[in-house]
CSV table of C-alpha atoms and ligand atoms in Angstrom, one decimal:
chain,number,residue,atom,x,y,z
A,1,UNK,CA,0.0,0.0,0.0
A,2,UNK,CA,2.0,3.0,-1.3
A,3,UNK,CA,-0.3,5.5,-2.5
A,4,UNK,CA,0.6,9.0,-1.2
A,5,UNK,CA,-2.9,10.3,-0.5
A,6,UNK,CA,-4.4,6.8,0.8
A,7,UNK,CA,-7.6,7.7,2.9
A,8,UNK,CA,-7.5,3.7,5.7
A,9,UNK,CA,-10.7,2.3,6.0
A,10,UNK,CA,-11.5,-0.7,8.0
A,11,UNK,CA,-11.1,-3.1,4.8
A,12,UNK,CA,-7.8,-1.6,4.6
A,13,UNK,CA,-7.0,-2.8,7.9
A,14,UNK,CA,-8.4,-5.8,7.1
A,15,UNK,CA,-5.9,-6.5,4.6
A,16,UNK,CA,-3.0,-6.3,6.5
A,17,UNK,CA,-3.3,-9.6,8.0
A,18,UNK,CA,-0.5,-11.9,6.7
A,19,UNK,CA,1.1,-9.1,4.4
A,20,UNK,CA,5.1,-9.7,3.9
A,21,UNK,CA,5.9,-7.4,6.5
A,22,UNK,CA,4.2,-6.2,10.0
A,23,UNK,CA,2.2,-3.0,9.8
A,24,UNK,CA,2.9,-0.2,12.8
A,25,UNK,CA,0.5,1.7,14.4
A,26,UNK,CA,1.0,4.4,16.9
A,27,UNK,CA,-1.2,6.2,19.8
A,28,UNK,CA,-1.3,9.9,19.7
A,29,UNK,CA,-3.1,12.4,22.0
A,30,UNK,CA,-2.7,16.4,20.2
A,31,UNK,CA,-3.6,17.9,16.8
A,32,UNK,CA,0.5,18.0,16.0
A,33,UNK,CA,1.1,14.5,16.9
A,34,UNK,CA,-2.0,13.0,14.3
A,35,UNK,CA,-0.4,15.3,12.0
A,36,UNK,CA,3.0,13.7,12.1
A,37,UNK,CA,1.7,10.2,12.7
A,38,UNK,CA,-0.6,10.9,9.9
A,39,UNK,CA,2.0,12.5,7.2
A,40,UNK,CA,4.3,9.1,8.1
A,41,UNK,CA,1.2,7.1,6.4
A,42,UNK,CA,0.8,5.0,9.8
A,43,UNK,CA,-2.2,3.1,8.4
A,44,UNK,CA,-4.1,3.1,11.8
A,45,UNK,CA,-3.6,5.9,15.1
A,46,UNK,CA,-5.4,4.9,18.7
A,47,UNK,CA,-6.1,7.9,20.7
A,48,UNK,CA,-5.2,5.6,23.4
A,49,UNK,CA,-6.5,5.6,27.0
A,50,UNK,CA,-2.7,6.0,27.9
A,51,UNK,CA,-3.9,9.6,27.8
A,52,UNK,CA,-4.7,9.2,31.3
A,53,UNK,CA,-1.2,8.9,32.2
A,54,UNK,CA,0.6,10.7,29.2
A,55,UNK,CA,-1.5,13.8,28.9
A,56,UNK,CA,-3.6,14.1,32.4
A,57,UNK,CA,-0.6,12.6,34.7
A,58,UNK,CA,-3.2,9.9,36.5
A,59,UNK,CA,-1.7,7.2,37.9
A,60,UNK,CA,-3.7,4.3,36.0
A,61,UNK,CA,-6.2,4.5,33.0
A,62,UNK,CA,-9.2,4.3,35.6
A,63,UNK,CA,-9.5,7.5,36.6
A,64,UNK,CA,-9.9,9.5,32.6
A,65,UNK,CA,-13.6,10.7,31.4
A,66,UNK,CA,-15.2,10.1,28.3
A,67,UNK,CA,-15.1,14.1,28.7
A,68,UNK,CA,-11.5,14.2,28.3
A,69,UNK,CA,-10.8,11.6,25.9
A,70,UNK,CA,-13.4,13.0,23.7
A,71,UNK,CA,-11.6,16.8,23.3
A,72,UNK,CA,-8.1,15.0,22.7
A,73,UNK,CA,-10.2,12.3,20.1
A,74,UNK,CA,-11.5,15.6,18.0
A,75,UNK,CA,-7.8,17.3,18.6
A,76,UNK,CA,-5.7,14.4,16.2
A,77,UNK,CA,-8.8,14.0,14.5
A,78,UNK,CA,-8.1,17.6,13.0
A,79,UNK,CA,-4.5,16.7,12.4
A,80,UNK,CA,-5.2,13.9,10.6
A,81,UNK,CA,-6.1,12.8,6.6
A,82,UNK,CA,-4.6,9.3,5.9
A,83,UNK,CA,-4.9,7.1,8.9
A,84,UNK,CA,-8.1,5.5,10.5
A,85,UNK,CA,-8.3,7.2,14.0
A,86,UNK,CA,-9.5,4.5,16.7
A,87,UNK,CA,-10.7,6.2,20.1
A,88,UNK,CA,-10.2,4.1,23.1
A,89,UNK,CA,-13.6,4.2,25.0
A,90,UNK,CA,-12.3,4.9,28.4
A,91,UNK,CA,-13.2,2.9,32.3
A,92,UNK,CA,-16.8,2.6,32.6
A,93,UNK,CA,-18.1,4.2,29.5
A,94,UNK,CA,-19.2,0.9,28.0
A,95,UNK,CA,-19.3,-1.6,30.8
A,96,UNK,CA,-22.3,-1.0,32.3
A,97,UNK,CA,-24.5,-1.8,29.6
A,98,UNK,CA,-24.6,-2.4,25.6
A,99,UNK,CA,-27.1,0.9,25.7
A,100,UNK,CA,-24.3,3.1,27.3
A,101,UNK,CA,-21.3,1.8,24.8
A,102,UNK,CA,-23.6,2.4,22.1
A,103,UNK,CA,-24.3,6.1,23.0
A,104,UNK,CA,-20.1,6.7,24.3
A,105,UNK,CA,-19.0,5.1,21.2
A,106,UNK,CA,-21.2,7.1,19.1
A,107,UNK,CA,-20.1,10.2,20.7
A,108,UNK,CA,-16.8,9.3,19.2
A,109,UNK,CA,-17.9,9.0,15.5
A,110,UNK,CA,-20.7,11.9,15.4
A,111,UNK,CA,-18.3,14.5,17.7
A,112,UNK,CA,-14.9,13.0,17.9
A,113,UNK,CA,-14.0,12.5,14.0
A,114,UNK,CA,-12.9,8.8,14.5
A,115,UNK,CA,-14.2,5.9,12.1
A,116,UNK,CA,-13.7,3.2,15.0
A,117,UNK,CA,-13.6,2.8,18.8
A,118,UNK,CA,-11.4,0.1,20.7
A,119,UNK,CA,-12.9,-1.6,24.3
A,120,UNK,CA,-11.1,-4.0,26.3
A,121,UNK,CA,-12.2,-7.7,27.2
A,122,UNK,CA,-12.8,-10.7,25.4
A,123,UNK,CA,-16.2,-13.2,26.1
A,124,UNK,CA,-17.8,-11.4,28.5
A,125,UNK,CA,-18.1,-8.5,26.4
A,126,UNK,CA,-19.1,-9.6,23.3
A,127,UNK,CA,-22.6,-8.7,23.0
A,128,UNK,CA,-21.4,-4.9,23.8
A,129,UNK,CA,-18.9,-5.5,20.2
A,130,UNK,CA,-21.7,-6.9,18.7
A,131,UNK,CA,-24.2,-4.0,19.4
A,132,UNK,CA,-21.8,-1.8,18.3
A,133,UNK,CA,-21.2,-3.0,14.9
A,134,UNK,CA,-24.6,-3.7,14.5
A,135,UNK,CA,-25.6,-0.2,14.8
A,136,UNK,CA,-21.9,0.6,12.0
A,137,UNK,CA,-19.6,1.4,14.7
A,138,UNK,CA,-16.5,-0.7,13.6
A,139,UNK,CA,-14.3,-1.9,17.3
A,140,UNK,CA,-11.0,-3.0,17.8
A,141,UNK,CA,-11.1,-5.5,20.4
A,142,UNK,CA,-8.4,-5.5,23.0
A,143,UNK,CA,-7.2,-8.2,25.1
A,144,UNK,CA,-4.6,-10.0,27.6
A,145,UNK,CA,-3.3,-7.4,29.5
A,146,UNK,CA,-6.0,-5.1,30.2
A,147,UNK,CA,-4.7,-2.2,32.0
A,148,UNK,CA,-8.1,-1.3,33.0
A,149,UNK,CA,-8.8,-4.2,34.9
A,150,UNK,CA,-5.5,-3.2,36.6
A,151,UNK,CA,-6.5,-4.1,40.3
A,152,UNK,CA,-8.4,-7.6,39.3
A,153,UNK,CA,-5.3,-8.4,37.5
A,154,UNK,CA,-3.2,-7.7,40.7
A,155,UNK,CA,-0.8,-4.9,38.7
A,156,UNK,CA,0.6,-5.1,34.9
A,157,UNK,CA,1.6,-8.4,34.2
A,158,UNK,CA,2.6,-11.3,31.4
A,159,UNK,CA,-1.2,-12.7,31.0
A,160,UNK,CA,-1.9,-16.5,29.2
A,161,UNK,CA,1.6,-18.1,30.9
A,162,UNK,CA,0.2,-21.4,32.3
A,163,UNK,CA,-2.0,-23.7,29.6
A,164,UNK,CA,-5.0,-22.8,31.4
A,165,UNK,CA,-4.5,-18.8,30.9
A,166,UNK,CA,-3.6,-19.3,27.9
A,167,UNK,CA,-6.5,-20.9,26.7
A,168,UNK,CA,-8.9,-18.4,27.9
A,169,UNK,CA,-6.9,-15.9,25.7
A,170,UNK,CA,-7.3,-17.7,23.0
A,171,UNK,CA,-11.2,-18.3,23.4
A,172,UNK,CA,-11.2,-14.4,24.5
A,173,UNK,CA,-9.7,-13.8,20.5
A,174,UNK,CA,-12.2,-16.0,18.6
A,175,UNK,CA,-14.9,-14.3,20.8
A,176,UNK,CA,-13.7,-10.9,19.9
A,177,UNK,CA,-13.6,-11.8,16.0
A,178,UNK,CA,-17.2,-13.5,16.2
A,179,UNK,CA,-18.8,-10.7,17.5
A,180,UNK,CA,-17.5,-8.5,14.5
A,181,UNK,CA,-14.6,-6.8,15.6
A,182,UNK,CA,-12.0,-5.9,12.2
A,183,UNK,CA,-9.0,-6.5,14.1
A,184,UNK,CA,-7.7,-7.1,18.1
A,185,UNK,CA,-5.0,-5.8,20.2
A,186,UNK,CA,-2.4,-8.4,21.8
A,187,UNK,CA,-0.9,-6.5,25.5
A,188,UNK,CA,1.9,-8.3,27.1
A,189,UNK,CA,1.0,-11.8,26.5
A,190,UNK,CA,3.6,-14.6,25.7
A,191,UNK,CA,5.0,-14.4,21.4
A,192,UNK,CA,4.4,-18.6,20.8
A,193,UNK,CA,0.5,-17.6,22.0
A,194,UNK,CA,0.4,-14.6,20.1
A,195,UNK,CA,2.1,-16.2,17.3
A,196,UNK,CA,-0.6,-18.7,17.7
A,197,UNK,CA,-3.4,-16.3,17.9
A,198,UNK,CA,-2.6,-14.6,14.9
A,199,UNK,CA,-2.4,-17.5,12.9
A,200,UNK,CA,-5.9,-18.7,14.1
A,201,UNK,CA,-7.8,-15.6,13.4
A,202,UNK,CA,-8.6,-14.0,9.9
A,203,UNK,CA,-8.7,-10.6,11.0
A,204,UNK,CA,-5.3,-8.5,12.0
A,205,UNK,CA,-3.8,-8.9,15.2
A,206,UNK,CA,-1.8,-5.6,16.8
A,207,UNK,CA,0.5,-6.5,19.5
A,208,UNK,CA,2.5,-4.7,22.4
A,209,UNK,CA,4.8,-6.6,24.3
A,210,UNK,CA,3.8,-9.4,23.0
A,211,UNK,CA,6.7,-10.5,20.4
A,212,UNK,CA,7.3,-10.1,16.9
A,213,UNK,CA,4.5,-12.2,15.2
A,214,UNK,CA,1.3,-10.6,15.6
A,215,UNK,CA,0.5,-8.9,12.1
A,216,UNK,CA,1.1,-5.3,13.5
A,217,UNK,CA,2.4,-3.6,16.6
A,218,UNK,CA,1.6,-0.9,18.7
A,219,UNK,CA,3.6,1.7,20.8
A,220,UNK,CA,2.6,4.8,22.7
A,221,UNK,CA,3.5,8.2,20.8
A,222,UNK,CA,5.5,9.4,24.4
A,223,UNK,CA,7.4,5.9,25.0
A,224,UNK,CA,9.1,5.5,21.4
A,225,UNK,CA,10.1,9.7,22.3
A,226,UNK,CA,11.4,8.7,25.8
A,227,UNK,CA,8.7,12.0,26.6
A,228,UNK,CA,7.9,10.8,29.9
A,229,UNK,CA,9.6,11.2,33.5
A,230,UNK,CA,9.1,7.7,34.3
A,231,UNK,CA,11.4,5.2,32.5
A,232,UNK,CA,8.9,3.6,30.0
A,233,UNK,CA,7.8,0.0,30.2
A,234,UNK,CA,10.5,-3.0,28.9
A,235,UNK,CA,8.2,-3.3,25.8
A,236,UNK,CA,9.0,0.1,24.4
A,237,UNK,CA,10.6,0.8,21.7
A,238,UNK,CA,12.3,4.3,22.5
A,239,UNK,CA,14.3,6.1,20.1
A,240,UNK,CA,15.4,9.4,21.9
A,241,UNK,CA,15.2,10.9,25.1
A,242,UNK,CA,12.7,13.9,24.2
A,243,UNK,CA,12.1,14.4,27.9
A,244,UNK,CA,15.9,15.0,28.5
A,245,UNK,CA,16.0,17.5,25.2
A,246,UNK,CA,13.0,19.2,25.5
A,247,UNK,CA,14.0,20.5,29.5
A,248,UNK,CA,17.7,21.7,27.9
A,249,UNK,CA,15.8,23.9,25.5
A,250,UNK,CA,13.4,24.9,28.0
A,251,UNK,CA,16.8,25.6,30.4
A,252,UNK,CA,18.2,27.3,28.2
A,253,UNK,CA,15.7,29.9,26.9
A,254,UNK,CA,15.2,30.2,30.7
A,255,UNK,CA,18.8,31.4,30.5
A,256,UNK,CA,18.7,33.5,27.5
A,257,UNK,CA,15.7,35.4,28.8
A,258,UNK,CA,17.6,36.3,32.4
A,259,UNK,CA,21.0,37.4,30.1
A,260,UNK,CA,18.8,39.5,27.9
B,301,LIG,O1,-4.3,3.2,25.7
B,301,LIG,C1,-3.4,2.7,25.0
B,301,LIG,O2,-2.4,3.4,24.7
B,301,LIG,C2,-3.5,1.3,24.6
B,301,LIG,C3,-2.4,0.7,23.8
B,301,LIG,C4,-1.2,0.4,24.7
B,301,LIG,C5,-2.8,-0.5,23.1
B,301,LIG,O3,-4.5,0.7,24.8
């Protein structure tokens, strides 16, 4: 796919299962970061509930609103043109009921500019990706580590390490697909079951931390910078140390200003 004005659309997506090479995808959070994400022709951008910790310095991805994912969801919707912008639907907004996910999700597509929303869980929340794409809102399912179920899950771990685990990950990606989704997210689970995963379903798997065969992979926009304080997770592919930089320029205009 080379075309230099490509507009993705789910079926794009779609077609990047079992291409020659892994696709990369990328979360961003601003108008200027869709726009560079978007010019590099990433095929697909999340506005990722990472936001909690990466724009509104939470501690966990509980605590963000639907309020403030939606202004950052219309913000890199502005910046971008090429890629297919994914809004994660945040703790709580879709849970509760099918009715509720429905009317979140929405919010997304009518206000936000995204074609697509992403929800965490396998089986038990199937019927909630089925409503969805019943009623044309395309999902991106999301499962093994899912940071929102951070306190059941005792902290952020490896999931799907014993057989047992590792089955119900596996029955959690076929549930996924069935209920419509166009593609699934892989967090932190071990590469032989991801490997495994991928070659089971037909639709595109997107992995972090979670090896080198799942048809595409996913960082956050501020870990592959090094744009944080905290040292980013093992899984993270940084290239720079824009934290580091950015406080020497901001140092040394500081400086400038009080020479004159
Ligand atoms: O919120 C996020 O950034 C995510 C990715 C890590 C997949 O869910």
């Amino acid at each position: 796919m080379s075309s230099s004005s490509i507009k993705f659309t789910i079926n794009h997506i779609k077609k990047l299962k079992n291409t020659a090479a892994p696709f990369a995808t990328l979360t961003a959070y601003d108008f200027t970061s869709g726009q560079i994400i978007d010019e590099a022709q990433i095929p697909l951008i999340l506005v990722g509930d990472s936001a909690s910790m990466m724009i509104y310095g939470y501690d966990t991805t509980l605590p963000i609103t639907m309020e403030e994912m939606l202004l950052i969801v219309k913000a890199v919707s502005r910046g971008v043109k090429c890629s297919l912008v994914v809004a994660d639907m945040p703790f709580l907004s879709y849970q509760p009921s099918i009715e509720e996910t429905i009317k979140n999700a929405g919010l997304f597509l009518k206000e936000g500019g995204a074609s697509a929303v992403k929800l965490e869980g396998g089986q038990h929340i199937g019927k909630h990706i089925k409503g969805l794409v019943d009623c044309g809102i395309p999902v991106l399912g999301h499962i093994g580590l899912t940071p929102q179920s951070y306190h059941q899950l005792s902290g952020y771990k490896i999931q799907g390490k014993n057989p047992k685990d590792a089955q119900k990950i596996i029955d959690d990606a076929l549930s996924v697909q069935e209920s419509g989704a166009f593609g699934v997210v892989l967090e932190c689970i071990p590469p032989e079951l991801a490997k495994k995963i991928t070659k089971t379903l037909s639709i595109p798997t997107i992995g972090i931390g979670s090896g080198k065969h799942c048809d595409g992979q996913i960082q956050v926009f501020h870990d592959i910078l090094g744009y944080g304080p905290s040292k980013p997770p093992k899984h993270a592919m940084q290239y720079d140390n824009m934290y580091k930089n950015v406080a020497t320029v901001v140092q040394q205009y500081k400086k400038d200003v009080e020479n004159n």
